[in-house]
Amino acid sequence: MGPIATVFRREFAGYFATPVAFIFIIIFLALAGSFTFYLGYFIERGNADLQTFFLFHPWLYLLLIPAVSMRLWAEERKQGTIELFLTLPISITQAVVGKFLAAWAFVGLALALTFPMWITVNVLGEPDNGVIAAGYLGSLLMAGSYLAIGSCLSAVTKNQVIAFVLTITVSFLFTAGGSGVVVGLVQGWAPQAVVSAVQSLSFLNHFQNIAKGVIDLRDAVFFVALIAAWLAANVLVVDLKKAD
């Protein structure tokens, strides 16, 4: 864990070396609150739960997390520091995992700062805190999945803007795959097996189950396996591109 911890500390501290980290957190908190109160009608619903709060997380992450992940490897390659970075006594796998964990911890910090929402529903009523805790866990796992995708695609290019666009595009496919619109389109021409495959890869379906307090091991395994698969691909891409 030593080399991974070293990379983790380096990367995590790097987020707060500029005002960008604080701007990201402020935007995340502002959008999460606005969506919950104005689009989710949090007060008008009169229910002591955070269902409307978690409802918008997939779309918030789809928009914001690519902005976090785009710099992970693209910046190293653009500045030419990746060669020096990889000459350190660490393996590519350790570097990839360390960078990913730092980004995940940063997003987790932003998510944790939404705790006033949790306090609010406890003041207003008697919510099921187990369901809320499950929602936070599911949200964190889903954020990790978006980050793993973004980290891998950041290693594909030296251009952060291209990495941002690629990540949004791929993440959108994983997000919207479970929406009624996409499922309806696929059902029009594809066999049921393909429809089921599209639905099974959807972030929406797996996250909504967890956010409702339904802790199904298959949903958790889906996110963990997806993170592992994209990080493995990340290692391969960095290895192939390190000399470019």
PDB file of C-alpha atoms in Angstrom:
ATOM      1  CA  MET A   1       0.000   0.000   0.000  1.00  0.00           C
ATOM      2  CA  GLY A   2       3.030   2.301   0.390  1.00  0.00           C
ATOM      3  CA  PRO A   3       3.387   3.441  -3.232  1.00  0.00           C
ATOM      4  CA  ILE A   4      -0.392   3.702  -3.646  1.00  0.00           C
ATOM      5  CA  ALA A   5      -0.601   5.839  -0.501  1.00  0.00           C
ATOM      6  CA  THR A   6       2.186   8.075  -1.810  1.00  0.00           C
ATOM      7  CA  VAL A   7       0.404   8.620  -5.116  1.00  0.00           C
ATOM      8  CA  PHE A   8      -2.869   9.134  -3.253  1.00  0.00           C
ATOM      9  CA  ARG A   9      -1.420  11.892  -1.045  1.00  0.00           C
ATOM     10  CA  ARG A  10       0.247  13.593  -4.022  1.00  0.00           C
ATOM     11  CA  GLU A  11      -2.922  13.593  -6.089  1.00  0.00           C
ATOM     12  CA  PHE A  12      -5.344  14.473  -3.302  1.00  0.00           C
ATOM     13  CA  ALA A  13      -3.236  17.447  -2.205  1.00  0.00           C
ATOM     14  CA  GLY A  14      -3.052  18.509  -5.845  1.00  0.00           C
ATOM     15  CA  TYR A  15      -6.808  19.079  -5.941  1.00  0.00           C
ATOM     16  CA  PHE A  16      -6.522  21.799  -3.320  1.00  0.00           C
ATOM     17  CA  ALA A  17      -3.444  23.468  -4.808  1.00  0.00           C
ATOM     18  CA  THR A  18      -5.771  25.631  -6.903  1.00  0.00           C
ATOM     19  CA  PRO A  19      -9.257  27.099  -6.337  1.00  0.00           C
ATOM     20  CA  VAL A  20     -10.687  24.587  -8.820  1.00  0.00           C
ATOM     21  CA  ALA A  21     -11.425  22.037  -6.101  1.00  0.00           C
ATOM     22  CA  PHE A  22     -13.386  24.540  -4.048  1.00  0.00           C
ATOM     23  CA  ILE A  23     -15.276  25.722  -7.120  1.00  0.00           C
ATOM     24  CA  PHE A  24     -16.200  22.130  -7.946  1.00  0.00           C
ATOM     25  CA  ILE A  25     -17.482  21.477  -4.431  1.00  0.00           C
ATOM     26  CA  ILE A  26     -19.513  24.698  -4.385  1.00  0.00           C
ATOM     27  CA  ILE A  27     -21.067  23.940  -7.783  1.00  0.00           C
ATOM     28  CA  PHE A  28     -21.848  20.362  -6.737  1.00  0.00           C
ATOM     29  CA  LEU A  29     -23.530  21.455  -3.499  1.00  0.00           C
ATOM     30  CA  ALA A  30     -25.448  24.265  -5.218  1.00  0.00           C
ATOM     31  CA  LEU A  31     -26.751  22.038  -8.001  1.00  0.00           C
ATOM     32  CA  ALA A  32     -27.604  19.161  -5.647  1.00  0.00           C
ATOM     33  CA  GLY A  33     -29.582  21.525  -3.423  1.00  0.00           C
ATOM     34  CA  SER A  34     -31.283  23.331  -6.291  1.00  0.00           C
ATOM     35  CA  PHE A  35     -32.334  20.133  -8.027  1.00  0.00           C
ATOM     36  CA  THR A  36     -33.664  18.698  -4.775  1.00  0.00           C
ATOM     37  CA  PHE A  37     -35.699  21.731  -3.745  1.00  0.00           C
ATOM     38  CA  TYR A  38     -36.799  23.177  -7.079  1.00  0.00           C
ATOM     39  CA  LEU A  39     -36.995  20.218  -9.451  1.00  0.00           C
ATOM     40  CA  GLY A  40     -37.677  17.527  -6.858  1.00  0.00           C
ATOM     41  CA  TYR A  41     -40.161  19.611  -4.834  1.00  0.00           C
ATOM     42  CA  PHE A  42     -38.514  18.444  -1.611  1.00  0.00           C
ATOM     43  CA  ILE A  43     -40.695  20.602   0.681  1.00  0.00           C
ATOM     44  CA  GLU A  44     -43.944  20.198  -1.255  1.00  0.00           C
ATOM     45  CA  ARG A  45     -43.748  16.382  -1.180  1.00  0.00           C
ATOM     46  CA  GLY A  46     -43.980  16.385   2.596  1.00  0.00           C
ATOM     47  CA  ASN A  47     -42.056  13.111   2.915  1.00  0.00           C
ATOM     48  CA  ALA A  48     -39.159  12.714   5.342  1.00  0.00           C
ATOM     49  CA  ASP A  49     -36.778  11.026   2.919  1.00  0.00           C
ATOM     50  CA  LEU A  50     -34.031  11.914   0.433  1.00  0.00           C
ATOM     51  CA  GLN A  51     -35.422  10.182  -2.646  1.00  0.00           C
ATOM     52  CA  THR A  52     -35.566  13.425  -4.625  1.00  0.00           C
ATOM     53  CA  PHE A  53     -32.027  14.263  -3.500  1.00  0.00           C
ATOM     54  CA  PHE A  54     -30.587  11.013  -4.840  1.00  0.00           C
ATOM     55  CA  LEU A  55     -32.807  11.064  -7.933  1.00  0.00           C
ATOM     56  CA  PHE A  56     -30.577  13.605  -9.671  1.00  0.00           C
ATOM     57  CA  HIS A  57     -27.176  12.199  -8.680  1.00  0.00           C
ATOM     58  CA  PRO A  58     -26.612  10.195 -11.901  1.00  0.00           C
ATOM     59  CA  TRP A  59     -27.121  13.328 -13.995  1.00  0.00           C
ATOM     60  CA  LEU A  60     -25.022  15.502 -11.663  1.00  0.00           C
ATOM     61  CA  TYR A  61     -22.158  13.036 -11.856  1.00  0.00           C
ATOM     62  CA  LEU A  62     -22.555  12.732 -15.603  1.00  0.00           C
ATOM     63  CA  LEU A  63     -21.952  16.475 -15.875  1.00  0.00           C
ATOM     64  CA  LEU A  64     -19.412  17.105 -13.116  1.00  0.00           C
ATOM     65  CA  ILE A  65     -17.229  14.028 -12.702  1.00  0.00           C
ATOM     66  CA  PRO A  66     -15.698  14.211 -16.195  1.00  0.00           C
ATOM     67  CA  ALA A  67     -14.374  17.617 -15.097  1.00  0.00           C
ATOM     68  CA  VAL A  68     -12.557  15.883 -12.237  1.00  0.00           C
ATOM     69  CA  SER A  69     -11.266  12.894 -14.185  1.00  0.00           C
ATOM     70  CA  MET A  70     -10.148  14.664 -17.368  1.00  0.00           C
ATOM     71  CA  ARG A  71      -6.894  15.888 -15.770  1.00  0.00           C
ATOM     72  CA  LEU A  72      -5.853  12.594 -14.183  1.00  0.00           C
ATOM     73  CA  TRP A  73      -3.642  11.393 -17.044  1.00  0.00           C
ATOM     74  CA  ALA A  74      -4.153  13.904 -19.866  1.00  0.00           C
ATOM     75  CA  GLU A  75      -2.375  16.605 -17.884  1.00  0.00           C
ATOM     76  CA  GLU A  76       0.577  14.316 -17.108  1.00  0.00           C
ATOM     77  CA  ARG A  77       0.929  13.459 -20.788  1.00  0.00           C
ATOM     78  CA  LYS A  78       0.566  17.057 -21.974  1.00  0.00           C
ATOM     79  CA  GLN A  79       3.207  18.345 -19.562  1.00  0.00           C
ATOM     80  CA  GLY A  80       5.500  15.413 -20.284  1.00  0.00           C
ATOM     81  CA  THR A  81       5.675  14.467 -16.619  1.00  0.00           C
ATOM     82  CA  ILE A  82       4.281  10.985 -17.121  1.00  0.00           C
ATOM     83  CA  GLU A  83       7.718   9.580 -18.012  1.00  0.00           C
ATOM     84  CA  LEU A  84       9.215  11.017 -14.824  1.00  0.00           C
ATOM     85  CA  PHE A  85       6.183   9.913 -12.808  1.00  0.00           C
ATOM     86  CA  LEU A  86       6.493   6.339 -14.029  1.00  0.00           C
ATOM     87  CA  THR A  87      10.216   6.197 -13.315  1.00  0.00           C
ATOM     88  CA  LEU A  88       9.401   6.353  -9.619  1.00  0.00           C
ATOM     89  CA  PRO A  89       9.559   3.004  -7.799  1.00  0.00           C
ATOM     90  CA  ILE A  90       5.878   2.283  -8.436  1.00  0.00           C
ATOM     91  CA  SER A  91       4.099   0.081 -10.905  1.00  0.00           C
ATOM     92  CA  ILE A  92       1.581   1.405 -13.413  1.00  0.00           C
ATOM     93  CA  THR A  93      -1.159  -0.438 -11.541  1.00  0.00           C
ATOM     94  CA  GLN A  94      -0.218   1.290  -8.292  1.00  0.00           C
ATOM     95  CA  ALA A  95      -0.147   4.667 -10.050  1.00  0.00           C
ATOM     96  CA  VAL A  96      -3.572   4.102 -11.613  1.00  0.00           C
ATOM     97  CA  VAL A  97      -5.109   2.931  -8.339  1.00  0.00           C
ATOM     98  CA  GLY A  98      -3.538   5.779  -6.353  1.00  0.00           C
ATOM     99  CA  LYS A  99      -4.800   8.427  -8.756  1.00  0.00           C
ATOM    100  CA  PHE A 100      -8.254   6.854  -8.864  1.00  0.00           C
ATOM    101  CA  LEU A 101      -8.551   6.610  -5.067  1.00  0.00           C
ATOM    102  CA  ALA A 102      -7.535  10.265  -4.679  1.00  0.00           C
ATOM    103  CA  ALA A 103     -10.187  11.379  -7.167  1.00  0.00           C
ATOM    104  CA  TRP A 104     -12.763   9.112  -5.516  1.00  0.00           C
ATOM    105  CA  ALA A 105     -11.927  10.511  -2.078  1.00  0.00           C
ATOM    106  CA  PHE A 106     -12.277  14.051  -3.412  1.00  0.00           C
ATOM    107  CA  VAL A 107     -15.733  13.347  -4.858  1.00  0.00           C
ATOM    108  CA  GLY A 108     -16.617  11.472  -1.661  1.00  0.00           C
ATOM    109  CA  LEU A 109     -15.710  14.596   0.314  1.00  0.00           C
ATOM    110  CA  ALA A 110     -18.058  16.676  -1.841  1.00  0.00           C
ATOM    111  CA  LEU A 111     -20.796  14.080  -1.296  1.00  0.00           C
ATOM    112  CA  ALA A 112     -20.187  14.035   2.477  1.00  0.00           C
ATOM    113  CA  LEU A 113     -20.642  17.811   2.593  1.00  0.00           C
ATOM    114  CA  THR A 114     -24.300  17.308   1.679  1.00  0.00           C
ATOM    115  CA  PHE A 115     -24.860  16.057   5.253  1.00  0.00           C
ATOM    116  CA  PRO A 116     -27.102  19.082   6.062  1.00  0.00           C
ATOM    117  CA  MET A 117     -29.727  17.439   3.823  1.00  0.00           C
ATOM    118  CA  TRP A 118     -29.656  14.368   6.054  1.00  0.00           C
ATOM    119  CA  ILE A 119     -29.922  16.519   9.160  1.00  0.00           C
ATOM    120  CA  THR A 120     -32.805  18.464   7.629  1.00  0.00           C
ATOM    121  CA  VAL A 121     -35.019  15.424   7.039  1.00  0.00           C
ATOM    122  CA  ASN A 122     -34.330  14.235  10.581  1.00  0.00           C
ATOM    123  CA  VAL A 123     -35.412  17.626  11.920  1.00  0.00           C
ATOM    124  CA  LEU A 124     -38.542  17.691   9.768  1.00  0.00           C
ATOM    125  CA  GLY A 125     -39.635  14.092  10.367  1.00  0.00           C
ATOM    126  CA  GLU A 126     -38.633  10.552  11.179  1.00  0.00           C
ATOM    127  CA  PRO A 127     -36.889   9.189   8.089  1.00  0.00           C
ATOM    128  CA  ASP A 128     -35.568   5.672   7.618  1.00  0.00           C
ATOM    129  CA  ASN A 129     -31.864   6.439   8.112  1.00  0.00           C
ATOM    130  CA  GLY A 130     -30.908   3.006   6.868  1.00  0.00           C
ATOM    131  CA  VAL A 131     -32.399   3.819   3.464  1.00  0.00           C
ATOM    132  CA  ILE A 132     -30.574   7.155   3.410  1.00  0.00           C
ATOM    133  CA  ALA A 133     -27.271   5.491   4.318  1.00  0.00           C
ATOM    134  CA  ALA A 134     -27.837   3.000   1.477  1.00  0.00           C
ATOM    135  CA  GLY A 135     -28.452   5.924  -0.866  1.00  0.00           C
ATOM    136  CA  TYR A 136     -25.136   7.499   0.067  1.00  0.00           C
ATOM    137  CA  LEU A 137     -23.331   4.180  -0.390  1.00  0.00           C
ATOM    138  CA  GLY A 138     -24.914   3.669  -3.803  1.00  0.00           C
ATOM    139  CA  SER A 139     -24.089   7.228  -4.810  1.00  0.00           C
ATOM    140  CA  LEU A 140     -20.445   6.758  -3.822  1.00  0.00           C
ATOM    141  CA  LEU A 141     -20.179   3.496  -5.777  1.00  0.00           C
ATOM    142  CA  MET A 142     -21.762   5.109  -8.814  1.00  0.00           C
ATOM    143  CA  ALA A 143     -19.388   8.087  -8.564  1.00  0.00           C
ATOM    144  CA  GLY A 144     -16.487   5.630  -8.528  1.00  0.00           C
ATOM    145  CA  SER A 145     -17.788   4.056 -11.719  1.00  0.00           C
ATOM    146  CA  TYR A 146     -17.929   7.406 -13.500  1.00  0.00           C
ATOM    147  CA  LEU A 147     -14.418   8.200 -12.268  1.00  0.00           C
ATOM    148  CA  ALA A 148     -13.001   4.870 -13.439  1.00  0.00           C
ATOM    149  CA  ILE A 149     -14.392   5.488 -16.910  1.00  0.00           C
ATOM    150  CA  GLY A 150     -13.021   9.036 -16.906  1.00  0.00           C
ATOM    151  CA  SER A 151      -9.596   7.995 -15.653  1.00  0.00           C
ATOM    152  CA  CYS A 152      -9.208   5.447 -18.439  1.00  0.00           C
ATOM    153  CA  LEU A 153     -10.343   7.864 -21.141  1.00  0.00           C
ATOM    154  CA  SER A 154      -8.090  10.598 -19.741  1.00  0.00           C
ATOM    155  CA  ALA A 155      -5.133   8.341 -20.492  1.00  0.00           C
ATOM    156  CA  VAL A 156      -6.182   8.042 -24.137  1.00  0.00           C
ATOM    157  CA  THR A 157      -5.401  11.659 -25.011  1.00  0.00           C
ATOM    158  CA  LYS A 158      -3.194  14.598 -24.049  1.00  0.00           C
ATOM    159  CA  ASN A 159      -6.109  16.979 -24.469  1.00  0.00           C
ATOM    160  CA  GLN A 160      -8.276  17.449 -21.375  1.00  0.00           C
ATOM    161  CA  VAL A 161     -11.214  18.767 -23.402  1.00  0.00           C
ATOM    162  CA  ILE A 162     -11.231  15.634 -25.554  1.00  0.00           C
ATOM    163  CA  ALA A 163     -11.011  13.505 -22.408  1.00  0.00           C
ATOM    164  CA  PHE A 164     -13.966  15.436 -20.971  1.00  0.00           C
ATOM    165  CA  VAL A 165     -16.112  14.912 -24.072  1.00  0.00           C
ATOM    166  CA  LEU A 166     -15.192  11.222 -24.369  1.00  0.00           C
ATOM    167  CA  THR A 167     -16.056  10.617 -20.721  1.00  0.00           C
ATOM    168  CA  ILE A 168     -19.416  12.365 -20.980  1.00  0.00           C
ATOM    169  CA  THR A 169     -20.264  10.387 -24.106  1.00  0.00           C
ATOM    170  CA  VAL A 170     -19.401   6.967 -22.681  1.00  0.00           C
ATOM    171  CA  SER A 171     -20.910   7.779 -19.289  1.00  0.00           C
ATOM    172  CA  PHE A 172     -24.113   8.930 -20.958  1.00  0.00           C
ATOM    173  CA  LEU A 173     -24.445   5.544 -22.648  1.00  0.00           C
ATOM    174  CA  PHE A 174     -24.130   3.796 -19.278  1.00  0.00           C
ATOM    175  CA  THR A 175     -26.558   6.252 -17.670  1.00  0.00           C
ATOM    176  CA  ALA A 176     -29.265   6.575 -20.291  1.00  0.00           C
ATOM    177  CA  GLY A 177     -29.217   2.877 -21.169  1.00  0.00           C
ATOM    178  CA  GLY A 178     -31.780   2.230 -18.452  1.00  0.00           C
ATOM    179  CA  SER A 179     -34.098   5.099 -19.299  1.00  0.00           C
ATOM    180  CA  GLY A 180     -37.522   4.393 -20.733  1.00  0.00           C
ATOM    181  CA  VAL A 181     -36.675   6.251 -23.944  1.00  0.00           C
ATOM    182  CA  VAL A 182     -33.602   4.147 -24.749  1.00  0.00           C
ATOM    183  CA  VAL A 183     -35.232   0.868 -23.735  1.00  0.00           C
ATOM    184  CA  GLY A 184     -38.227   1.713 -25.932  1.00  0.00           C
ATOM    185  CA  LEU A 185     -35.951   2.428 -28.885  1.00  0.00           C
ATOM    186  CA  VAL A 186     -34.020  -0.815 -28.468  1.00  0.00           C
ATOM    187  CA  GLN A 187     -37.193  -2.874 -28.031  1.00  0.00           C
ATOM    188  CA  GLY A 188     -38.326  -1.717 -31.455  1.00  0.00           C
ATOM    189  CA  TRP A 189     -35.707  -3.754 -33.308  1.00  0.00           C
ATOM    190  CA  ALA A 190     -33.564  -5.834 -30.953  1.00  0.00           C
ATOM    191  CA  PRO A 191     -34.280  -9.239 -29.399  1.00  0.00           C
ATOM    192  CA  GLN A 192     -35.116  -9.403 -25.716  1.00  0.00           C
ATOM    193  CA  ALA A 193     -31.612 -10.596 -24.842  1.00  0.00           C
ATOM    194  CA  VAL A 194     -30.140  -7.344 -26.168  1.00  0.00           C
ATOM    195  CA  VAL A 195     -32.771  -5.281 -24.348  1.00  0.00           C
ATOM    196  CA  SER A 196     -31.954  -7.100 -21.106  1.00  0.00           C
ATOM    197  CA  ALA A 197     -28.215  -6.537 -21.678  1.00  0.00           C
ATOM    198  CA  VAL A 198     -28.749  -2.797 -22.187  1.00  0.00           C
ATOM    199  CA  GLN A 199     -30.842  -2.598 -19.022  1.00  0.00           C
ATOM    200  CA  SER A 200     -28.325  -4.630 -17.012  1.00  0.00           C
ATOM    201  CA  LEU A 201     -25.524  -2.148 -17.820  1.00  0.00           C
ATOM    202  CA  SER A 202     -27.545   0.877 -16.779  1.00  0.00           C
ATOM    203  CA  PHE A 203     -26.309   2.951 -13.864  1.00  0.00           C
ATOM    204  CA  LEU A 204     -29.860   4.189 -13.322  1.00  0.00           C
ATOM    205  CA  ASN A 205     -31.353   0.779 -12.637  1.00  0.00           C
ATOM    206  CA  HIS A 206     -28.637  -0.391 -10.256  1.00  0.00           C
ATOM    207  CA  PHE A 207     -28.418   2.921  -8.393  1.00  0.00           C
ATOM    208  CA  GLN A 208     -32.170   3.381  -7.989  1.00  0.00           C
ATOM    209  CA  ASN A 209     -32.435  -0.036  -6.355  1.00  0.00           C
ATOM    210  CA  ILE A 210     -29.793   0.864  -3.761  1.00  0.00           C
ATOM    211  CA  ALA A 211     -31.189   4.377  -3.217  1.00  0.00           C
ATOM    212  CA  LYS A 212     -34.552   2.834  -2.329  1.00  0.00           C
ATOM    213  CA  GLY A 213     -32.840   0.855   0.414  1.00  0.00           C
ATOM    214  CA  VAL A 214     -32.908  -2.431  -1.505  1.00  0.00           C
ATOM    215  CA  ILE A 215     -29.379  -3.719  -0.875  1.00  0.00           C
ATOM    216  CA  ASP A 216     -28.999  -6.363  -3.545  1.00  0.00           C
ATOM    217  CA  LEU A 217     -25.478  -7.773  -3.752  1.00  0.00           C
ATOM    218  CA  ARG A 218     -25.761  -7.859  -7.549  1.00  0.00           C
ATOM    219  CA  ASP A 219     -26.069  -4.063  -7.706  1.00  0.00           C
ATOM    220  CA  ALA A 220     -22.991  -3.523  -5.528  1.00  0.00           C
ATOM    221  CA  VAL A 221     -21.042  -6.156  -7.477  1.00  0.00           C
ATOM    222  CA  PHE A 222     -22.011  -4.439 -10.732  1.00  0.00           C
ATOM    223  CA  PHE A 223     -20.398  -1.155  -9.694  1.00  0.00           C
ATOM    224  CA  VAL A 224     -17.313  -2.797  -8.162  1.00  0.00           C
ATOM    225  CA  ALA A 225     -16.789  -4.979 -11.242  1.00  0.00           C
ATOM    226  CA  LEU A 226     -17.242  -2.000 -13.539  1.00  0.00           C
ATOM    227  CA  ILE A 227     -14.659   0.014 -11.593  1.00  0.00           C
ATOM    228  CA  ALA A 228     -12.202  -2.898 -11.686  1.00  0.00           C
ATOM    229  CA  ALA A 229     -12.701  -3.436 -15.431  1.00  0.00           C
ATOM    230  CA  TRP A 230     -12.155   0.228 -16.331  1.00  0.00           C
ATOM    231  CA  LEU A 231      -9.106   0.498 -14.064  1.00  0.00           C
ATOM    232  CA  ALA A 232      -7.646  -2.603 -15.701  1.00  0.00           C
ATOM    233  CA  ALA A 233      -8.224  -0.964 -19.081  1.00  0.00           C
ATOM    234  CA  ASN A 234      -6.639   2.202 -17.653  1.00  0.00           C
ATOM    235  CA  VAL A 235      -3.462   0.295 -16.817  1.00  0.00           C
ATOM    236  CA  LEU A 236      -3.251  -1.082 -20.351  1.00  0.00           C
ATOM    237  CA  VAL A 237      -3.804   2.325 -21.942  1.00  0.00           C
ATOM    238  CA  VAL A 238      -1.164   4.025 -19.770  1.00  0.00           C
ATOM    239  CA  ASP A 239       1.311   1.266 -20.576  1.00  0.00           C
ATOM    240  CA  LEU A 240       0.662   1.592 -24.307  1.00  0.00           C
ATOM    241  CA  LYS A 241       0.701   5.398 -24.352  1.00  0.00           C
ATOM    242  CA  LYS A 242       3.521   6.150 -21.912  1.00  0.00           C
ATOM    243  CA  ALA A 243       6.075   6.628 -24.667  1.00  0.00           C
ATOM    244  CA  ASP A 244       3.875   8.892 -26.846  1.00  0.00           C
TER     245      ASP A 244
END
